[in-house]
Structure formats: structure tokens, C-alpha cells
PDB file of C-alpha atoms and ligand atoms in Angstrom:
ATOM      1  CA  MET A   1     -25.002  67.170   7.602  1.00  0.00           C
ATOM      2  CA  LYS A   2     -25.887  63.268   7.482  1.00  0.00           C
ATOM      3  CA  HIS A   3     -23.802  61.651  10.131  1.00  0.00           C
ATOM      4  CA  GLY A   4     -22.377  58.208   9.457  1.00  0.00           C
ATOM      5  CA  LYS A   5     -23.390  54.829  11.014  1.00  0.00           C
ATOM      6  CA  LEU A   6     -21.314  52.206  12.552  1.00  0.00           C
ATOM      7  CA  PHE A   7     -22.099  48.674  11.273  1.00  0.00           C
ATOM      8  CA  VAL A   8     -20.201  45.772  12.894  1.00  0.00           C
ATOM      9  CA  PHE A   9     -19.639  42.550  11.274  1.00  0.00           C
ATOM     10  CA  SER A  10     -18.935  39.372  12.919  1.00  0.00           C
ATOM     11  CA  GLY A  11     -18.810  35.653  12.285  1.00  0.00           C
ATOM     12  CA  PRO A  12     -16.579  32.565  12.250  1.00  0.00           C
ATOM     13  CA  SER A  13     -13.650  32.422  10.113  1.00  0.00           C
ATOM     14  CA  ALA A  14     -14.596  31.134   6.650  1.00  0.00           C
ATOM     15  CA  SER A  15     -18.352  32.518   7.122  1.00  0.00           C
ATOM     16  CA  GLY A  16     -17.656  34.788   4.288  1.00  0.00           C
ATOM     17  CA  LYS A  17     -17.791  38.134   6.300  1.00  0.00           C
ATOM     18  CA  GLY A  18     -14.292  39.562   4.930  1.00  0.00           C
ATOM     19  CA  THR A  19     -15.944  39.178   1.154  1.00  0.00           C
ATOM     20  CA  ILE A  20     -19.170  40.567   2.221  1.00  0.00           C
ATOM     21  CA  CYS A  21     -17.565  43.632   3.825  1.00  0.00           C
ATOM     22  CA  ARG A  22     -15.371  44.156   1.041  1.00  0.00           C
ATOM     23  CA  GLU A  23     -18.358  44.117  -1.412  1.00  0.00           C
ATOM     24  CA  LEU A  24     -20.261  46.624   0.708  1.00  0.00           C
ATOM     25  CA  LEU A  25     -17.382  49.025   0.348  1.00  0.00           C
ATOM     26  CA  LYS A  26     -18.162  49.540  -3.204  1.00  0.00           C
ATOM     27  CA  GLU A  27     -21.162  51.482  -1.932  1.00  0.00           C
ATOM     28  CA  PRO A  28     -20.674  55.496  -1.776  1.00  0.00           C
ATOM     29  CA  ASP A  29     -19.639  56.818   1.466  1.00  0.00           C
ATOM     30  CA  THR A  30     -18.704  53.565   2.880  1.00  0.00           C
ATOM     31  CA  TRP A  31     -15.361  53.208   4.990  1.00  0.00           C
ATOM     32  CA  LEU A  32     -13.862  49.905   6.298  1.00  0.00           C
ATOM     33  CA  SER A  33     -11.779  50.229   9.437  1.00  0.00           C
ATOM     34  CA  VAL A  34      -8.293  48.737   9.536  1.00  0.00           C
ATOM     35  CA  SER A  35      -7.375  47.257  12.758  1.00  0.00           C
ATOM     36  CA  LEU A  36      -4.164  46.975  14.564  1.00  0.00           C
ATOM     37  CA  THR A  37      -2.986  43.594  15.413  1.00  0.00           C
ATOM     38  CA  THR A  38       0.152  42.196  17.052  1.00  0.00           C
ATOM     39  CA  ARG A  39      -0.201  38.908  15.038  1.00  0.00           C
ATOM     40  CA  GLN A  40       2.356  38.277  12.237  1.00  0.00           C
ATOM     41  CA  PRO A  41       1.184  38.967   8.620  1.00  0.00           C
ATOM     42  CA  ARG A  42       0.092  36.028   6.738  1.00  0.00           C
ATOM     43  CA  GLU A  43       1.323  35.546   2.994  1.00  0.00           C
ATOM     44  CA  GLY A  44      -0.157  38.231   0.838  1.00  0.00           C
ATOM     45  CA  GLU A  45      -1.149  40.571   3.549  1.00  0.00           C
ATOM     46  CA  LEU A  46      -0.141  44.122   3.407  1.00  0.00           C
ATOM     47  CA  HIS A  47       0.665  46.707   6.187  1.00  0.00           C
ATOM     48  CA  GLY A  48      -2.206  49.329   6.219  1.00  0.00           C
ATOM     49  CA  VAL A  49      -4.445  47.255   3.829  1.00  0.00           C
ATOM     50  CA  HIS A  50      -5.593  44.190   5.806  1.00  0.00           C
ATOM     51  CA  TYR A  51      -3.992  45.229   9.239  1.00  0.00           C
ATOM     52  CA  TYR A  52      -1.546  47.354  10.793  1.00  0.00           C
ATOM     53  CA  PHE A  53       0.848  45.163  12.018  1.00  0.00           C
ATOM     54  CA  VAL A  54       2.284  46.586  15.318  1.00  0.00           C
ATOM     55  CA  THR A  55       4.464  45.367  18.315  1.00  0.00           C
ATOM     56  CA  ARG A  56       2.999  44.441  21.648  1.00  0.00           C
ATOM     57  CA  GLU A  57       4.637  47.703  22.912  1.00  0.00           C
ATOM     58  CA  GLU A  58       2.737  49.677  20.384  1.00  0.00           C
ATOM     59  CA  TYR A  59      -0.435  47.802  21.120  1.00  0.00           C
ATOM     60  CA  ASP A  60      -0.139  48.470  24.590  1.00  0.00           C
ATOM     61  CA  LYS A  61       0.615  52.145  24.203  1.00  0.00           C
ATOM     62  CA  THR A  62      -2.588  52.711  22.027  1.00  0.00           C
ATOM     63  CA  VAL A  63      -4.772  50.995  24.907  1.00  0.00           C
ATOM     64  CA  GLU A  64      -3.067  53.355  27.518  1.00  0.00           C
ATOM     65  CA  GLU A  65      -3.687  56.251  25.374  1.00  0.00           C
ATOM     66  CA  ASP A  66      -7.523  55.293  25.012  1.00  0.00           C
ATOM     67  CA  GLY A  67      -6.983  55.035  21.234  1.00  0.00           C
ATOM     68  CA  PHE A  68      -9.240  51.888  20.525  1.00  0.00           C
ATOM     69  CA  LEU A  69     -12.977  51.896  19.987  1.00  0.00           C
ATOM     70  CA  GLU A  70     -12.619  48.173  21.211  1.00  0.00           C
ATOM     71  CA  HIS A  71      -9.919  45.794  21.652  1.00  0.00           C
ATOM     72  CA  ALA A  72      -9.539  42.145  22.508  1.00  0.00           C
ATOM     73  CA  GLU A  73      -7.293  39.197  22.739  1.00  0.00           C
ATOM     74  CA  ILE A  74      -8.089  36.285  20.164  1.00  0.00           C
ATOM     75  CA  TYR A  75      -6.202  33.198  19.930  1.00  0.00           C
ATOM     76  CA  GLY A  76      -3.245  34.675  21.655  1.00  0.00           C
ATOM     77  CA  ASN A  77      -2.937  37.872  19.609  1.00  0.00           C
ATOM     78  CA  CYS A  78      -4.163  41.256  20.052  1.00  0.00           C
ATOM     79  CA  TYR A  79      -6.466  43.237  17.926  1.00  0.00           C
ATOM     80  CA  GLY A  80      -8.011  46.730  18.278  1.00  0.00           C
ATOM     81  CA  THR A  81     -10.053  49.040  16.079  1.00  0.00           C
ATOM     82  CA  PRO A  82      -8.423  52.648  16.030  1.00  0.00           C
ATOM     83  CA  LYS A  83     -10.899  55.003  17.525  1.00  0.00           C
ATOM     84  CA  LYS A  84      -9.807  58.378  15.702  1.00  0.00           C
ATOM     85  CA  TYR A  85     -10.385  57.340  11.985  1.00  0.00           C
ATOM     86  CA  ALA A  86     -13.598  55.516  12.653  1.00  0.00           C
ATOM     87  CA  LEU A  87     -14.904  58.649  14.540  1.00  0.00           C
ATOM     88  CA  GLU A  88     -13.583  60.995  11.865  1.00  0.00           C
ATOM     89  CA  HIS A  89     -15.287  59.052   9.022  1.00  0.00           C
ATOM     90  CA  MET A  90     -18.488  58.870  10.531  1.00  0.00           C
ATOM     91  CA  ALA A  91     -18.449  62.714  11.476  1.00  0.00           C
ATOM     92  CA  ALA A  92     -17.804  63.109   7.841  1.00  0.00           C
ATOM     93  CA  GLY A  93     -21.128  61.545   6.860  1.00  0.00           C
ATOM     94  CA  GLU A  94     -19.609  58.059   5.852  1.00  0.00           C
ATOM     95  CA  ASP A  95     -20.966  54.846   7.170  1.00  0.00           C
ATOM     96  CA  VAL A  96     -18.116  52.762   8.973  1.00  0.00           C
ATOM     97  CA  ILE A  97     -17.661  48.962   8.841  1.00  0.00           C
ATOM     98  CA  LEU A  98     -15.706  47.195  11.286  1.00  0.00           C
ATOM     99  CA  GLU A  99     -14.936  43.385  10.812  1.00  0.00           C
ATOM    100  CA  ILE A 100     -14.505  42.135  14.289  1.00  0.00           C
ATOM    101  CA  GLU A 101     -14.870  39.208  16.598  1.00  0.00           C
ATOM    102  CA  MET A 102     -17.846  38.891  19.305  1.00  0.00           C
ATOM    103  CA  GLN A 103     -15.956  39.994  22.286  1.00  0.00           C
ATOM    104  CA  GLY A 104     -15.208  43.404  20.253  1.00  0.00           C
ATOM    105  CA  ALA A 105     -18.439  43.836  18.996  1.00  0.00           C
ATOM    106  CA  LEU A 106     -20.197  43.696  22.362  1.00  0.00           C
ATOM    107  CA  GLN A 107     -17.839  46.260  23.363  1.00  0.00           C
ATOM    108  CA  ILE A 108     -18.921  48.598  20.622  1.00  0.00           C
ATOM    109  CA  LYS A 109     -22.568  48.038  21.473  1.00  0.00           C
ATOM    110  CA  LYS A 110     -22.058  48.925  25.197  1.00  0.00           C
ATOM    111  CA  ALA A 111     -20.158  52.337  24.401  1.00  0.00           C
ATOM    112  CA  TYR A 112     -22.210  52.941  21.137  1.00  0.00           C
ATOM    113  CA  PRO A 113     -25.659  51.533  21.478  1.00  0.00           C
ATOM    114  CA  GLU A 114     -26.831  53.117  18.141  1.00  0.00           C
ATOM    115  CA  ALA A 115     -24.190  50.774  16.485  1.00  0.00           C
ATOM    116  CA  VAL A 116     -25.637  48.075  14.360  1.00  0.00           C
ATOM    117  CA  LEU A 117     -24.405  44.423  15.134  1.00  0.00           C
ATOM    118  CA  ILE A 118     -24.621  41.809  12.076  1.00  0.00           C
ATOM    119  CA  PHE A 119     -23.742  38.185  12.628  1.00  0.00           C
ATOM    120  CA  VAL A 120     -22.759  36.351   9.193  1.00  0.00           C
ATOM    121  CA  LEU A 121     -23.475  32.748   9.699  1.00  0.00           C
ATOM    122  CA  PRO A 122     -22.433  29.587   7.617  1.00  0.00           C
ATOM    123  CA  PRO A 123     -25.313  27.482   6.363  1.00  0.00           C
ATOM    124  CA  SER A 124     -24.159  24.789   8.573  1.00  0.00           C
ATOM    125  CA  LEU A 125     -21.101  23.813  10.722  1.00  0.00           C
ATOM    126  CA  LYS A 126     -20.501  21.123   8.498  1.00  0.00           C
ATOM    127  CA  GLU A 127     -20.217  23.329   5.516  1.00  0.00           C
ATOM    128  CA  LEU A 128     -17.883  25.779   7.587  1.00  0.00           C
ATOM    129  CA  ARG A 129     -15.763  22.904   8.373  1.00  0.00           C
ATOM    130  CA  ASN A 130     -15.350  22.050   4.836  1.00  0.00           C
ATOM    131  CA  ARG A 131     -14.333  25.592   3.739  1.00  0.00           C
ATOM    132  CA  ILE A 132     -11.819  25.779   6.449  1.00  0.00           C
ATOM    133  CA  ARG A 133     -10.607  22.279   5.435  1.00  0.00           C
ATOM    134  CA  LYS A 134     -10.378  23.385   1.761  1.00  0.00           C
ATOM    135  CA  ARG A 135      -8.612  26.481   2.582  1.00  0.00           C
ATOM    136  CA  GLY A 136      -5.946  24.341   4.104  1.00  0.00           C
ATOM    137  CA  THR A 137      -4.538  27.006   6.567  1.00  0.00           C
ATOM    138  CA  GLU A 138      -5.500  24.791   9.722  1.00  0.00           C
ATOM    139  CA  ASN A 139      -4.851  21.439  11.058  1.00  0.00           C
ATOM    140  CA  GLU A 140      -7.755  19.128  12.643  1.00  0.00           C
ATOM    141  CA  GLU A 141      -7.134  20.154  16.269  1.00  0.00           C
ATOM    142  CA  GLN A 142      -7.213  23.954  15.223  1.00  0.00           C
ATOM    143  CA  ILE A 143     -10.454  23.546  13.395  1.00  0.00           C
ATOM    144  CA  ALA A 144     -11.824  21.719  16.253  1.00  0.00           C
ATOM    145  CA  VAL A 145     -11.178  24.754  18.541  1.00  0.00           C
ATOM    146  CA  ARG A 146     -12.621  27.001  15.685  1.00  0.00           C
ATOM    147  CA  MET A 147     -15.798  24.755  15.646  1.00  0.00           C
ATOM    148  CA  LYS A 148     -16.208  25.064  19.535  1.00  0.00           C
ATOM    149  CA  THR A 149     -15.723  28.832  19.422  1.00  0.00           C
ATOM    150  CA  THR A 150     -18.117  29.350  16.641  1.00  0.00           C
ATOM    151  CA  LEU A 151     -20.874  27.473  18.648  1.00  0.00           C
ATOM    152  CA  GLU A 152     -20.024  29.455  21.519  1.00  0.00           C
ATOM    153  CA  GLU A 153     -20.596  32.635  19.614  1.00  0.00           C
ATOM    154  CA  ILE A 154     -23.872  31.468  17.902  1.00  0.00           C
ATOM    155  CA  GLY A 155     -25.084  30.821  21.319  1.00  0.00           C
ATOM    156  CA  LEU A 156     -25.042  34.724  22.133  1.00  0.00           C
ATOM    157  CA  LEU A 157     -26.426  35.457  18.687  1.00  0.00           C
ATOM    158  CA  GLU A 158     -29.479  37.298  20.362  1.00  0.00           C
ATOM    159  CA  LYS A 159     -26.939  40.040  21.329  1.00  0.00           C
ATOM    160  CA  TYR A 160     -26.795  41.145  17.861  1.00  0.00           C
ATOM    161  CA  ASP A 161     -29.436  43.153  16.119  1.00  0.00           C
ATOM    162  CA  TYR A 162     -29.424  41.046  12.694  1.00  0.00           C
ATOM    163  CA  PHE A 163     -28.041  37.876  11.341  1.00  0.00           C
ATOM    164  CA  LEU A 164     -27.257  36.894   7.828  1.00  0.00           C
ATOM    165  CA  ILE A 165     -26.827  33.355   6.416  1.00  0.00           C
ATOM    166  CA  ASN A 166     -24.111  33.110   3.658  1.00  0.00           C
ATOM    167  CA  ASP A 167     -25.359  30.293   1.756  1.00  0.00           C
ATOM    168  CA  ASP A 168     -25.231  32.257  -1.638  1.00  0.00           C
ATOM    169  CA  LEU A 169     -22.798  35.014  -1.672  1.00  0.00           C
ATOM    170  CA  GLU A 170     -24.831  37.447  -3.713  1.00  0.00           C
ATOM    171  CA  GLU A 171     -28.007  36.996  -1.794  1.00  0.00           C
ATOM    172  CA  ALA A 172     -26.126  37.675   1.510  1.00  0.00           C
ATOM    173  CA  ILE A 173     -24.498  40.599  -0.065  1.00  0.00           C
ATOM    174  CA  GLN A 174     -27.905  42.105  -1.079  1.00  0.00           C
ATOM    175  CA  THR A 175     -29.316  41.436   2.368  1.00  0.00           C
ATOM    176  CA  ALA A 176     -26.438  43.359   3.916  1.00  0.00           C
ATOM    177  CA  ARG A 177     -27.216  46.234   1.785  1.00  0.00           C
ATOM    178  CA  ALA A 178     -30.756  46.039   2.711  1.00  0.00           C
ATOM    179  CA  ILE A 179     -30.059  46.201   6.344  1.00  0.00           C
ATOM    180  CA  MET A 180     -27.826  49.045   5.849  1.00  0.00           C
ATOM    181  CA  LYS A 181     -30.407  50.904   3.946  1.00  0.00           C
ATOM    182  CA  ALA A 182     -33.310  50.170   6.463  1.00  0.00           C
ATOM    183  CA  GLU A 183     -31.106  51.573   9.421  1.00  0.00           C
ATOM    184  CA  HIS A 184     -30.792  54.659   7.468  1.00  0.00           C
ATOM    185  CA  CYS A 185     -34.522  54.941   7.421  1.00  0.00           C
ATOM    186  CA  ARG A 186     -34.678  54.759  11.286  1.00  0.00           C
ATOM    187  CA  THR A 187     -36.820  57.460  12.748  1.00  0.00           C
ATOM    188  CA  ALA A 188     -34.920  57.539  15.832  1.00  0.00           C
ATOM    189  CA  GLY A 189     -32.533  60.708  15.734  1.00  0.00           C
ATOM    190  CA  GLN A 190     -34.040  61.740  12.188  1.00  0.00           C
ATOM    191  CA  ALA A 191     -37.592  62.461  12.809  1.00  0.00           C
ATOM    192  CA  LYS A 192     -36.901  66.138  14.331  1.00  0.00           C
ATOM    193  CA  ALA A 193     -35.047  67.465  11.370  1.00  0.00           C
ATOM    194  CA  LEU A 194     -37.330  65.694   8.812  1.00  0.00           C
ATOM    195  CA  ILE A 195     -40.337  67.354  10.440  1.00  0.00           C
ATOM    196  CA  GLU A 196     -38.616  70.659  10.486  1.00  0.00           C
ATOM    197  CA  ARG A 197     -37.846  70.374   6.771  1.00  0.00           C
ATOM    198  CA  PHE A 198     -41.461  69.861   5.952  1.00  0.00           C
ATOM    199  CA  LYS A 199     -42.721  72.608   8.223  1.00  0.00           C
ATOM    200  CA  GLU A 200     -40.371  74.921   6.598  1.00  0.00           C
ATOM    201  CA  GLU A 201     -41.851  74.348   3.142  1.00  0.00           C
ATOM    202  CA  GLU A 202     -45.076  75.505   4.564  1.00  0.00           C
TER     203      GLU A 202
HETATM  204  P1  5GP B   1      -7.442  36.902  11.563  1.00  0.00           P
HETATM  205  O1  5GP B   1      -6.309  36.963  12.712  1.00  0.00           O
HETATM  206  O2  5GP B   1      -8.055  35.670  11.225  1.00  0.00           O
HETATM  207  O3  5GP B   1      -7.407  38.062  10.732  1.00  0.00           O
HETATM  208  O4  5GP B   1      -8.755  37.575  12.594  1.00  0.00           O
HETATM  209  C1  5GP B   1      -9.049  36.747  13.823  1.00  0.00           C
HETATM  210  C2  5GP B   1     -10.496  37.382  14.433  1.00  0.00           C
HETATM  211  O5  5GP B   1     -10.085  38.656  14.864  1.00  0.00           O
HETATM  212  C3  5GP B   1     -11.396  37.543  13.249  1.00  0.00           C
HETATM  213  O6  5GP B   1     -12.730  37.293  13.816  1.00  0.00           O
HETATM  214  C4  5GP B   1     -11.515  39.151  13.099  1.00  0.00           C
HETATM  215  O7  5GP B   1     -12.814  39.584  12.590  1.00  0.00           O
HETATM  216  C5  5GP B   1     -11.142  39.587  14.402  1.00  0.00           C
HETATM  217  N1  5GP B   1     -10.501  40.906  14.263  1.00  0.00           N
HETATM  218  C6  5GP B   1     -10.024  41.531  13.368  1.00  0.00           C
HETATM  219  N2  5GP B   1      -9.508  42.719  13.783  1.00  0.00           N
HETATM  220  C7  5GP B   1     -10.190  42.975  14.904  1.00  0.00           C
HETATM  221  C8  5GP B   1     -10.327  44.025  15.815  1.00  0.00           C
HETATM  222  O8  5GP B   1      -9.862  45.237  15.687  1.00  0.00           O
HETATM  223  N3  5GP B   1     -10.981  43.993  16.953  1.00  0.00           N
HETATM  224  C9  5GP B   1     -11.596  42.751  17.253  1.00  0.00           C
HETATM  225  N4  5GP B   1     -12.227  42.516  18.599  1.00  0.00           N
HETATM  226  N5  5GP B   1     -11.538  41.643  16.568  1.00  0.00           N
HETATM  227  C10 5GP B   1     -10.721  41.756  15.339  1.00  0.00           C
END
């Protein structure tokens, strides 16, 4: 049976990566991982849907039990991708999508080199700043920290396999779909089985 692939999306806050990932879920056999976090839920966020909101003790216990595919501390809060579900969904032939930041994405690439890392870029820093201001969730000081982090992350873009510029959302979604499709046509890991299939026909 076909084994699913691991697609990791990163990008600055307000780059639109969340919207892109949710759209990709509409594809058949695609599953989005829900992370554990120690941060407080924001208005409208639901336990088990946006995150599993856990205590620091629960998070530490999961680290000790090697229950994360990756985990990282970001802006003073802890986040981690539960290992069990992601592996189960891939084994069942589904593509697994992770929406995580760079430290976690690089841990994934180290442990699973076949994972596909995709970085979602805003059209410009100016546009990113405007989007965050419009959202109204952060003050100017926090926005300045975000911009600094964003620049640092963009500096490491080469560690990713692909980038997407989210200028036009529809186009960005289409590009993401195309990347996923192309990754499924890689000969690596599939050539042998295909050759066998054709030989058997003879
Ligand atoms: P937020 O608190 O705004 O929801 O997320 C902050 C950052 O943490 C975002 O860049 C988000 O993609 C990232 N993030 C969410 N879940 C995980 C996770 O399980 N692991 C890592 N490394 N980052 C995560």
C-alpha cells in the first residue's frame, strides 16, 4: 500500500500558512497534525481542533516518553507534534501536514530526511507588517520582534526544499498542491515497485 508523505509548512505569523494548510486538507487522504502547546488558548480556539492545550507537566512528560516528532520553545511557550498519530496516518497512506516553525522543521528534516519542507513567504516585510497591524493582536514592540525573527528565518531559507510567495492566496494554494503532487512522482523509493509492476505484465 502507498505510504503517505510528511509535508512541513513554516513561515512567519500572518504569512497565510494556516489558511493554505486548511485548504490543502480538502484533498483526499490528507491529514493535518494537531500540536500540543503550553500556551493559553486565544479567543475562538478549541482544544483538539487548533491545539491540545496542556500543562507544562503534561508537555514535559510527553518529551520524556519520546512522544514528539519534534518540539520547540517559541516566545516562551512550548509546542510539539505528537509522534504516534502522524506516523499512524502516514502508514495508512495519508499525507501528513505539519504547520510548525523553523526549529521544529529542521528537527524533522534531520530525523526524516524524506520529509518535504515548504516555507511560506509574504510578498514583502512591509505587507507582513500591515497584515499583523490589521489583525490587531500585537503591539508595535511585539511586531518588531516578529519582524526580526522573520528576517532570521528567511536567512535560513536554503534549508527548506521549496518556498511559496503568498501574494495571491489562490495561486499559493495551487502551487502548494503542485509541490505535493510532484513529490508523489519522485522515482526515489518508488521506481523498484513500478518496474516490478510493468515486468509482471509481460
Ligand atoms: P501560535 O502560538 O501563534 O499558534 O504559534 C506560534 C508558532 O508556533 C507558529 O509559527 C506555529 O506554526 C508554531 N507551531 C505550532 N505548533 C507547533 C509544533 O508542534 N511545533 C513547532 N516547532 N512549532 C509549532
